[in-house]
CSV table of C-alpha atoms in Angstrom, one decimal:
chain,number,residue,atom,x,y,z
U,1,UNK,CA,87.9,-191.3,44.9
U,2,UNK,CA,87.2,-195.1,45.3
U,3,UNK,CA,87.4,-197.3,42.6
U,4,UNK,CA,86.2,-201.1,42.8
U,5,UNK,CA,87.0,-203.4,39.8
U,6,UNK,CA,85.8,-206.5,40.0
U,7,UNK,CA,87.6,-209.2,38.1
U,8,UNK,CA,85.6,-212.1,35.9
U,9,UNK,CA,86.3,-214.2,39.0
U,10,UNK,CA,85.4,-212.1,41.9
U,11,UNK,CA,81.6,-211.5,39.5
U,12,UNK,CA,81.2,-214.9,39.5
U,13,UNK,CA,81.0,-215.3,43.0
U,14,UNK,CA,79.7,-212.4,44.1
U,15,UNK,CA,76.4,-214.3,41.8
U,16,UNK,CA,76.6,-217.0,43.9
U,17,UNK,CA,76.6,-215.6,46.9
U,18,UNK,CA,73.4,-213.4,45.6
U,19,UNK,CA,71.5,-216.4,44.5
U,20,UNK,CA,72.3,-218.5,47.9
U,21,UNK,CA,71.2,-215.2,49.6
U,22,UNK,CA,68.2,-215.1,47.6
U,23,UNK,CA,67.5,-218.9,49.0
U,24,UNK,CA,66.2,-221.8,46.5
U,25,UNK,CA,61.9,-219.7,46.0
U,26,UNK,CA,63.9,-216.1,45.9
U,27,UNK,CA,64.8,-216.9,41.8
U,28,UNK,CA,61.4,-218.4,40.9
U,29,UNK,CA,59.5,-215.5,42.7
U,30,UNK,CA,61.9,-213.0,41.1
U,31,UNK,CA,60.5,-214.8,37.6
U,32,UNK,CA,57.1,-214.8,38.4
U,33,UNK,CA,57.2,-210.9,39.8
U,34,UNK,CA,58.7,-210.1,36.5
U,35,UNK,CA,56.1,-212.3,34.1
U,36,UNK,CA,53.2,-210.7,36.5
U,37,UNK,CA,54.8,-207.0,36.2
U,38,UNK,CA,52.1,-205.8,32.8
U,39,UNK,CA,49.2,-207.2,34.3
U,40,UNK,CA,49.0,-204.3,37.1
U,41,UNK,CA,48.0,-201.4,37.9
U,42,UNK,CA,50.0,-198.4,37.9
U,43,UNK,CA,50.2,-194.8,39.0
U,44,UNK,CA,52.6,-192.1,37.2
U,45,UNK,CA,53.0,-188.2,37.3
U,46,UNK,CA,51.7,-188.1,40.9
U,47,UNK,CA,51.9,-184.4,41.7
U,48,UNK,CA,50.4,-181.9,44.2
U,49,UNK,CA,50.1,-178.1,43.2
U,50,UNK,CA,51.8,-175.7,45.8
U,51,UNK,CA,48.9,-173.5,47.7
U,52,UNK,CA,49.4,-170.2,48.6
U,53,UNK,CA,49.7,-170.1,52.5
U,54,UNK,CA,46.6,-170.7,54.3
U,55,UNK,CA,44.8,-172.6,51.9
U,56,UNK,CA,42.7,-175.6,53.3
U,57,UNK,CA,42.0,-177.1,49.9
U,58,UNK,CA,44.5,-178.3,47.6
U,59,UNK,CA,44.5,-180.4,44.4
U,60,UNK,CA,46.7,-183.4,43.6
U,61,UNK,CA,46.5,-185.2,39.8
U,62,UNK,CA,48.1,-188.4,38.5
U,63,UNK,CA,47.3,-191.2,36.2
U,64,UNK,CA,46.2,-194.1,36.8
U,65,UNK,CA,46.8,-197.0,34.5
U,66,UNK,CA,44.4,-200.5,34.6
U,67,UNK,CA,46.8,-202.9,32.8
U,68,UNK,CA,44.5,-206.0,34.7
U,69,UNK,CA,41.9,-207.6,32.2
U,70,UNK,CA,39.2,-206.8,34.4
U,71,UNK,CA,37.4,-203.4,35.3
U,72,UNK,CA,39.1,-202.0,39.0
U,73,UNK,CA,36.6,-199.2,40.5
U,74,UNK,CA,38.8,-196.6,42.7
U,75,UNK,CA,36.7,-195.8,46.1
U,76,UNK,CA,38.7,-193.2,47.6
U,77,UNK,CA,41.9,-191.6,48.7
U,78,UNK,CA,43.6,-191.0,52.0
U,79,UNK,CA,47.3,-189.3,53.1
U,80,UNK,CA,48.3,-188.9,57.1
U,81,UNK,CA,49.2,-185.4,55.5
U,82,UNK,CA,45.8,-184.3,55.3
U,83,UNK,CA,42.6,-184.6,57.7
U,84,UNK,CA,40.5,-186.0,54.2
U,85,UNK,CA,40.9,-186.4,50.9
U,86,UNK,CA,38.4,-187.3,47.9
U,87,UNK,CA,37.8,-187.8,44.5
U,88,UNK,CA,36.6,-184.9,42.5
U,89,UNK,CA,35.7,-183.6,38.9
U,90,UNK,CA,35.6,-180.2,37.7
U,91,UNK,CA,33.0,-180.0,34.9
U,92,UNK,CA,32.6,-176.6,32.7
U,93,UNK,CA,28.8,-176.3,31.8
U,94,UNK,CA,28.1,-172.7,30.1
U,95,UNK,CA,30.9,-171.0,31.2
U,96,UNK,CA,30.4,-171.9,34.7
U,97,UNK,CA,32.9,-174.5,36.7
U,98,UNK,CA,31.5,-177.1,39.0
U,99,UNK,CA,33.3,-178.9,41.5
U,100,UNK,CA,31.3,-182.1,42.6
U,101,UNK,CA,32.6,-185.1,44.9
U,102,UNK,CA,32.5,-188.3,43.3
U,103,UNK,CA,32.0,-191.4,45.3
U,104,UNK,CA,33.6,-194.4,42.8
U,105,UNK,CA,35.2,-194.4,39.7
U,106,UNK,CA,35.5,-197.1,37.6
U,107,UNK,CA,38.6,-197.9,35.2
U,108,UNK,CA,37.8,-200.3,32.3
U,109,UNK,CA,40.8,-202.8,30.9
U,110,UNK,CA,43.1,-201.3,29.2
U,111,UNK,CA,42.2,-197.6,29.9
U,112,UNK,CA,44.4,-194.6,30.9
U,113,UNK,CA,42.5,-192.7,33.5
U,114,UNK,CA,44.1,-189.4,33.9
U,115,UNK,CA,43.8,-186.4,36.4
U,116,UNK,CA,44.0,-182.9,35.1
U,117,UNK,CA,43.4,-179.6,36.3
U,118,UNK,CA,40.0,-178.6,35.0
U,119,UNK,CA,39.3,-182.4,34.9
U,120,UNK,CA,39.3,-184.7,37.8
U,121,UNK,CA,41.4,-184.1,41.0
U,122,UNK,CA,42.0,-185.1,44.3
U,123,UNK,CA,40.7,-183.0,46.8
U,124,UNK,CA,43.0,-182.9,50.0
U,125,UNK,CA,41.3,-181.2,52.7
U,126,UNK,CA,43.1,-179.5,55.4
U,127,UNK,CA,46.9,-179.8,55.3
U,128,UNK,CA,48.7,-181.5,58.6
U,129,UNK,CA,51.9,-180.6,57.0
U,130,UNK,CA,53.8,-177.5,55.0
U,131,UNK,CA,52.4,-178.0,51.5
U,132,UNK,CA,56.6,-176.6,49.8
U,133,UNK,CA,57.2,-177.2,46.4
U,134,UNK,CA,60.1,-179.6,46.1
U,135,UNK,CA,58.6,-182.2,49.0
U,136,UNK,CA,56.7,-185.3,48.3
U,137,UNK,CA,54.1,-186.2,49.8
U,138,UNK,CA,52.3,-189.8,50.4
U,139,UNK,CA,48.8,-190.5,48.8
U,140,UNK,CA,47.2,-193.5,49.6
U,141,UNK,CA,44.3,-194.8,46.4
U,142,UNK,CA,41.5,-197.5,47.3
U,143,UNK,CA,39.8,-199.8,45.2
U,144,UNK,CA,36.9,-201.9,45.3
U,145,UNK,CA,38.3,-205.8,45.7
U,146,UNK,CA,41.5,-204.8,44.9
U,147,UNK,CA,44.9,-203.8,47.3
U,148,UNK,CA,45.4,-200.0,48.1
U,149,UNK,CA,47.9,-198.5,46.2
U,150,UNK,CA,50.7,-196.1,47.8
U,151,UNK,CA,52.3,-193.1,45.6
U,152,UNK,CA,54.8,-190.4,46.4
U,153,UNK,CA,53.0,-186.9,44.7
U,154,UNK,CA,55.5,-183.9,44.3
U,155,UNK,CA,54.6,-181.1,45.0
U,156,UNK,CA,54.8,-178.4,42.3
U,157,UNK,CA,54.0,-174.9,41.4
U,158,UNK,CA,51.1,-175.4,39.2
U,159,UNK,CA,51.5,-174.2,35.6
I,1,UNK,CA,60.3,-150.5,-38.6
I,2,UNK,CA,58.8,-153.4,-39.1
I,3,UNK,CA,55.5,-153.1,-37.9
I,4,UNK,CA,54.8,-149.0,-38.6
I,5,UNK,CA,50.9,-149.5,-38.8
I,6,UNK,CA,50.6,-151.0,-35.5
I,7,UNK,CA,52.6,-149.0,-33.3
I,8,UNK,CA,50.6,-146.5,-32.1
I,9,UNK,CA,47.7,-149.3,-30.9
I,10,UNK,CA,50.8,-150.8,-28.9
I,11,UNK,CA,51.7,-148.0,-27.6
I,12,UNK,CA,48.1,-146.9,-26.3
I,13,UNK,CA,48.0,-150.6,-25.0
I,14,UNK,CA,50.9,-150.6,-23.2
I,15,UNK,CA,50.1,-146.8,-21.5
I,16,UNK,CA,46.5,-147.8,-20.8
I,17,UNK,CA,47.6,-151.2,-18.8
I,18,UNK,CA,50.4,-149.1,-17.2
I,19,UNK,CA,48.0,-147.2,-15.5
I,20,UNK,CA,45.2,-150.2,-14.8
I,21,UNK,CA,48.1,-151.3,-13.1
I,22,UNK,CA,49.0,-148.0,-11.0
I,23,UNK,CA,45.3,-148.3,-10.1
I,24,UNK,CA,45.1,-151.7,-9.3
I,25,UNK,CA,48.4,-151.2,-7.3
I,26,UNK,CA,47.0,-148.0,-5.1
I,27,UNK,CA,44.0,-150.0,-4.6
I,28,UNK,CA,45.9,-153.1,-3.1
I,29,UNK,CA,48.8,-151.8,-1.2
I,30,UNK,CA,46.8,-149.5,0.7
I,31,UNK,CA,48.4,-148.0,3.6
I,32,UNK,CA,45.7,-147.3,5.6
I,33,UNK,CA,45.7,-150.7,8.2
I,34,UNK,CA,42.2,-152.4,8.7
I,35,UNK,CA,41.9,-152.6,12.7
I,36,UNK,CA,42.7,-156.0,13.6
I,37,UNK,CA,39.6,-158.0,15.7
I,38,UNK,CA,40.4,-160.2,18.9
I,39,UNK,CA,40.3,-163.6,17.8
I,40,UNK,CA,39.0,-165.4,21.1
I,41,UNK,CA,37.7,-162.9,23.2
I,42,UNK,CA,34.2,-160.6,23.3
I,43,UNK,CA,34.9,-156.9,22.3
I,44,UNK,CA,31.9,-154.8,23.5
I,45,UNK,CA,32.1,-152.0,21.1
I,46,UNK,CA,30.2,-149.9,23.3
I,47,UNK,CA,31.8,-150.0,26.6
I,48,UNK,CA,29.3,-150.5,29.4
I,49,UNK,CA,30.2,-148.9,32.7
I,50,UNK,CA,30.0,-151.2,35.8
I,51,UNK,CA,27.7,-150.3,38.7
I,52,UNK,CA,28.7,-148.7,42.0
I,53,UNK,CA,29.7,-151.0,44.3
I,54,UNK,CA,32.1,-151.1,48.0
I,55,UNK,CA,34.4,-154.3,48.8
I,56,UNK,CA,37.3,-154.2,50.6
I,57,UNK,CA,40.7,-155.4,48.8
I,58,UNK,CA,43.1,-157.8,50.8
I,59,UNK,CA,44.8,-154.9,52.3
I,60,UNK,CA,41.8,-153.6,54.5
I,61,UNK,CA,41.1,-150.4,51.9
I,62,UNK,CA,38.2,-149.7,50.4
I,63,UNK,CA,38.4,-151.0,46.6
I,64,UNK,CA,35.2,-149.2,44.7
I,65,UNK,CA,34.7,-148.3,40.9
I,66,UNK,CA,36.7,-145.5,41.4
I,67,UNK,CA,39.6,-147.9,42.4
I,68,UNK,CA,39.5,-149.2,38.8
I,69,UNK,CA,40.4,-145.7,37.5
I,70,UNK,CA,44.0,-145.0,36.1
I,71,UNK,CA,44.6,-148.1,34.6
I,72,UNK,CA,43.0,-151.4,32.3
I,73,UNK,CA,41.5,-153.8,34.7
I,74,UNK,CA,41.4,-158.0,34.4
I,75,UNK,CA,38.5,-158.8,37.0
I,76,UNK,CA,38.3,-163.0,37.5
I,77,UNK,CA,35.6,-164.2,40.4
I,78,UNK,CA,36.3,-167.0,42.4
I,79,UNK,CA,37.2,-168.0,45.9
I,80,UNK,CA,39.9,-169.5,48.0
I,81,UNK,CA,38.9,-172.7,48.6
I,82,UNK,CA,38.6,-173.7,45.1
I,83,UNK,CA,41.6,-175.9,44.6
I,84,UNK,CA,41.8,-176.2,41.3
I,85,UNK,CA,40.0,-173.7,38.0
I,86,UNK,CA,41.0,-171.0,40.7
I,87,UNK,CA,44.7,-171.4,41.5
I,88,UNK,CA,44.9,-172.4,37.8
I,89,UNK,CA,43.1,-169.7,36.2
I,90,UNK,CA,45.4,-167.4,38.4
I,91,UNK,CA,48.6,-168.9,37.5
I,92,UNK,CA,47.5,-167.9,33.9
I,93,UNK,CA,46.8,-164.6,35.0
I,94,UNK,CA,50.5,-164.3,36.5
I,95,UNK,CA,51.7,-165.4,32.9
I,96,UNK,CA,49.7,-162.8,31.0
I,97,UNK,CA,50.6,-160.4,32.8
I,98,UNK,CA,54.3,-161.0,32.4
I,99,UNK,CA,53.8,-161.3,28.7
I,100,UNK,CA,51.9,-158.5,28.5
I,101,UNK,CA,54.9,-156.8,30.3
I,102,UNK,CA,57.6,-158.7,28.3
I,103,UNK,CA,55.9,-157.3,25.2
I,104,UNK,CA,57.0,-153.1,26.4
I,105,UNK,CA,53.4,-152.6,27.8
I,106,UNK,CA,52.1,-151.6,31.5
I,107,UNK,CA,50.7,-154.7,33.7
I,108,UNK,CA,47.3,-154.4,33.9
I,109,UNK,CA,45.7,-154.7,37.2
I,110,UNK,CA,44.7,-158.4,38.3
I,111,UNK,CA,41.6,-158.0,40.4
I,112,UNK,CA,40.5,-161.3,42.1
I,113,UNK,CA,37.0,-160.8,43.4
I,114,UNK,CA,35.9,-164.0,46.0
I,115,UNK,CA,32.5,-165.4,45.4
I,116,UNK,CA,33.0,-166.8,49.1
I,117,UNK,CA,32.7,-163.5,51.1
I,118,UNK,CA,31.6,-165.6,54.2
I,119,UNK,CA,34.2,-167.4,54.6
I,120,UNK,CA,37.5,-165.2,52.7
I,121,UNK,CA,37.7,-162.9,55.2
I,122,UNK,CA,40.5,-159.9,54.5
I,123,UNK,CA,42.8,-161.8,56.0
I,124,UNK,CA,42.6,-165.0,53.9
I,125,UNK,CA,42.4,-163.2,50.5
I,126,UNK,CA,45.9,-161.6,52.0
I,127,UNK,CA,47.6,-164.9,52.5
I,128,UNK,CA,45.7,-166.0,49.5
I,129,UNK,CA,46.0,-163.5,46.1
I,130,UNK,CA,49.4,-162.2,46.6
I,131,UNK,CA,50.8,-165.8,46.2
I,132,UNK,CA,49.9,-165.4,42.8
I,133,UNK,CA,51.7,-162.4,41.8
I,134,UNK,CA,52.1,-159.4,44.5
I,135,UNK,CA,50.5,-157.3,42.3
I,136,UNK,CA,47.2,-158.4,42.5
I,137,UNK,CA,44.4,-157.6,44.6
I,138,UNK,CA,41.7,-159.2,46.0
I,139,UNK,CA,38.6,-157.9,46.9
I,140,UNK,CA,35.9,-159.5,49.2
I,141,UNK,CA,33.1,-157.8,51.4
I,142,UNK,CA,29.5,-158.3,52.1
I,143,UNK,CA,27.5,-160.7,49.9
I,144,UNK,CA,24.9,-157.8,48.6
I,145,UNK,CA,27.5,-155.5,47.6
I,146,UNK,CA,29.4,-158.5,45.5
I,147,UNK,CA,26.2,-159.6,44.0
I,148,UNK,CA,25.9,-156.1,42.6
I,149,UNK,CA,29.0,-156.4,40.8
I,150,UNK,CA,27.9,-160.3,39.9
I,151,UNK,CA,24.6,-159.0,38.8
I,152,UNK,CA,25.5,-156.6,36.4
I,153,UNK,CA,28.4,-159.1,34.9
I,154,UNK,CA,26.2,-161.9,34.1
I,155,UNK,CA,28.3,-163.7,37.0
I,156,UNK,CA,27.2,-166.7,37.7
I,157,UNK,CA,27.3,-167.8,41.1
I,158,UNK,CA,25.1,-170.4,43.0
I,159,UNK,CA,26.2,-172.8,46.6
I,160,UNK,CA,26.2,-176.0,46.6
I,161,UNK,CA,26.4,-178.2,49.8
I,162,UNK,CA,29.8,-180.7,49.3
I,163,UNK,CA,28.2,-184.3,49.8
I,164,UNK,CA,30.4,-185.7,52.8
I,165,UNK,CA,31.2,-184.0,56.2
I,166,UNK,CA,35.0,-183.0,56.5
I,167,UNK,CA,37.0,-184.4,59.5
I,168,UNK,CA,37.6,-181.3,61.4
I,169,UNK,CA,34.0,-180.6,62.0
I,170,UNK,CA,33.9,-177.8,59.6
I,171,UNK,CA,30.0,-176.6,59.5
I,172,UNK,CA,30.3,-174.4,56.2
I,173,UNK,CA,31.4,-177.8,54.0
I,174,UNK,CA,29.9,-175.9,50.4
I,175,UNK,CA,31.3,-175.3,47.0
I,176,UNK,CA,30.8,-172.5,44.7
I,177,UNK,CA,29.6,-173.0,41.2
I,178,UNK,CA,30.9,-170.0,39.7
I,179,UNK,CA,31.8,-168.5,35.7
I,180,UNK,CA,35.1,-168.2,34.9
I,181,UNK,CA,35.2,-165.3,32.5
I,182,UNK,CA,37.9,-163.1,32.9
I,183,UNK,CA,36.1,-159.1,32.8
I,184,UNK,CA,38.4,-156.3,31.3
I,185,UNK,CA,37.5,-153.4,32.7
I,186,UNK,CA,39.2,-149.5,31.0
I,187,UNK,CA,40.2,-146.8,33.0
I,188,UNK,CA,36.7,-145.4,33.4
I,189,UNK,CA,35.5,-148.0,35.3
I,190,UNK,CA,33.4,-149.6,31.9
I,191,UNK,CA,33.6,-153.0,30.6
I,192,UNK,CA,35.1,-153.2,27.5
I,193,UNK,CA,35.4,-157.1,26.8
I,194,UNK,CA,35.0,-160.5,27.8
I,195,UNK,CA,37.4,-163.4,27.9
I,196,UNK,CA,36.0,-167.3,28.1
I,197,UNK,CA,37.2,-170.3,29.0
I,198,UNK,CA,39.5,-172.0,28.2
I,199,UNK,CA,42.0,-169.7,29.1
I,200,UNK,CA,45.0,-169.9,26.7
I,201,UNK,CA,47.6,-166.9,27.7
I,202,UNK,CA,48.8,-166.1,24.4
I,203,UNK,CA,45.6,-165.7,23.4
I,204,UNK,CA,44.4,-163.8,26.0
I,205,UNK,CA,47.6,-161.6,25.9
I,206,UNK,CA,46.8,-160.9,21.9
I,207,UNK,CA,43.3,-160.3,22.6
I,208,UNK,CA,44.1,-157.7,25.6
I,209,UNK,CA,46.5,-155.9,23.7
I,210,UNK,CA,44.2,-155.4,20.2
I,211,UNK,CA,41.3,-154.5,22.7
I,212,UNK,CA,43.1,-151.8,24.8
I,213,UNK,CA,45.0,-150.7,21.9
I,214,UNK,CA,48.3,-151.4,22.8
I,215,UNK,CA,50.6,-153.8,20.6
């Protein structure tokens, strides 16, 4: 086993030799990331549910946060794992589930927009790749005036 | 004694509320159980038998009413290329029957009936239902003999073309709209009760189990 200690001394330049590394903007930027981090958008609990083999359709469901003060409208979704993807929502009208395709779907300030099986989903169409629990695989979101957004979905037996 | 006069009215008090309270007792601790109800699910007190009908399960064999004999029955319709009520309404299914299992009773047979015959062939329903829960079956065929079944279920089932075309130049690009009752079917082939959505597995485990008269 390796231990490393690092005296006082040796901390205090090792900082310095960070900081000229980072170059005189790097420390500024590094501020400005950090004061720009809330006002974002974010995705969480990406996951896709493990299909029996086969299956051409699968479901993937995530949240998707608008911390921005303005509305963002998601467009679509796309993954080199799979030929298409969309953005779906299950409805339950009488008893009867309907799956329909949904072309936009705007997220007001502030709001938690949240896919959930018997709720919205992500339809990925025709698998490239071995859909195995325990892999991740890449999802990419578009919006409407706003940058695409890249998450890693695991893939999970669904409960 | 104090109170000579009065002793024989305090006796007959005291006898007579003895025995209001024998009969009050008899009549409250009664040991004959009321029957309890299902809480969630429909109970058809008189059980209605399904029609004759002829699919084929995913194994190739012929799966008719007669199949259903021998054993209680959980009949859910769907199809495989529903990504998510299906897979997750089966997943359920695998959890019921494990608690019904877990709780010293027989596991009920898991029919999966596709709504899709024309394009779950035997073969797909084979990679498809056993996934689940090798137990299971599923059952597809021609689309007369399923609507049959659907028909006499008060199965809803209606095709709906999916908006956009799909990369790999699929021609069939359709969704089923479809209910998601779960049917449970008794040995004879007649359908005893109804489960809705949503489906919760302990209650559908409670609800089996006062239905089929197991605990």
């Amino acid at each position: 086993m390796t231990t490393i200690s690092l005296s006082p001394a040796s901390l205090k330049s090792e900082y310095r030799r960070l900081f000229s590394r980072a170059g005189a903007w790097g420390f500024p930027l590094l501020l400005l990331c950090a004061c720009t981090q809330p006002e974002a958008v974010t995705i969480s609990d990406a996951w896709i549910r493990e299909a029996p083999p086969g299956a051409m359709r699968l479901a993937a469901y995530l949240v998707i946060e608008n911390k921005l003060s303005s509305t963002i409208t998601l467009t679509g979704v796309s993954s080199e794992s799979f030929a298409t993807a969309q953005i779906h929502q299950t409805t339950m009208d009488d008893g009867v589930a309907r799956m329909r395709m949904i072309d936009e779907l705007a997220i007001e300030p502030g709001q938690l927009q949240s896919f959930n099986p018997g709720g919205m989903h992500l339809m990925l169409i025709n698998p490239k790749v071995n859909v195995v629990a325990g892999d991740t695989i890449v999802l990419v979101l578009h919006f409407a005036k706003q940058a695409d957004l890249t998450v890693d979905a695991q893939i999970k037996v669904g409960q | 004694m104090p109170f000579p006069a009065k002793s024989p009215l305090i006796l007959l008090t005291a006898v007579i509320a003895l025995i209001g309270g024998i009969v009050a007792a008899r009549f409250l601790i009664s040991t004959e159980r009321v029957s309890p109800e299902p809480v969630n699910a429909t109970w058809l007190r008189a059980p209605r038998p399904l029609p004759e009908f002829e699919l084929l399960s995913h194994s190739g064999q012929v799966f008719n009413k007669e199949s259903l004999a021998g054993n209680w029955s959980i009949l859910f319709f769907g199809f495989t290329n529903c990504p998510d009520v299906c897979p997750t309404t089966l997943g359920t299914l695998n959890r019921v029957v494990g608690e019904i299992v877990a709780r010293g009773n027989r596991q009920p047979r898991v029919v999966f009936v596709s709504v899709d015959p024309m394009r779950d062939s035997v073969e797909k329903m084979a990679a498809y239902v056993p996934y689940f829960n090798s137990g299971f079956i599923g059952l597809t065929g021609d689309l007369a003999d399923l609507q049959t079944l659907t028909r006499e279920l008060g199965v809803a089932v209606s095709y709906s073309p999916l908006e956009s075309a799909v990369a790999d130049g699929e021609q069939q690009n359709y969704t089923v709209d479809h209910s998601t009752a779960l049917f449970l079917v008794d040995p004879d082939g007649r359908l005893n009760g109804i489960f809705g959505a949503p489906h919760i597995t302990e209650q559908i485990v409670d609800d089996y189990l006062i239905i089929t008269g197991q605990s």
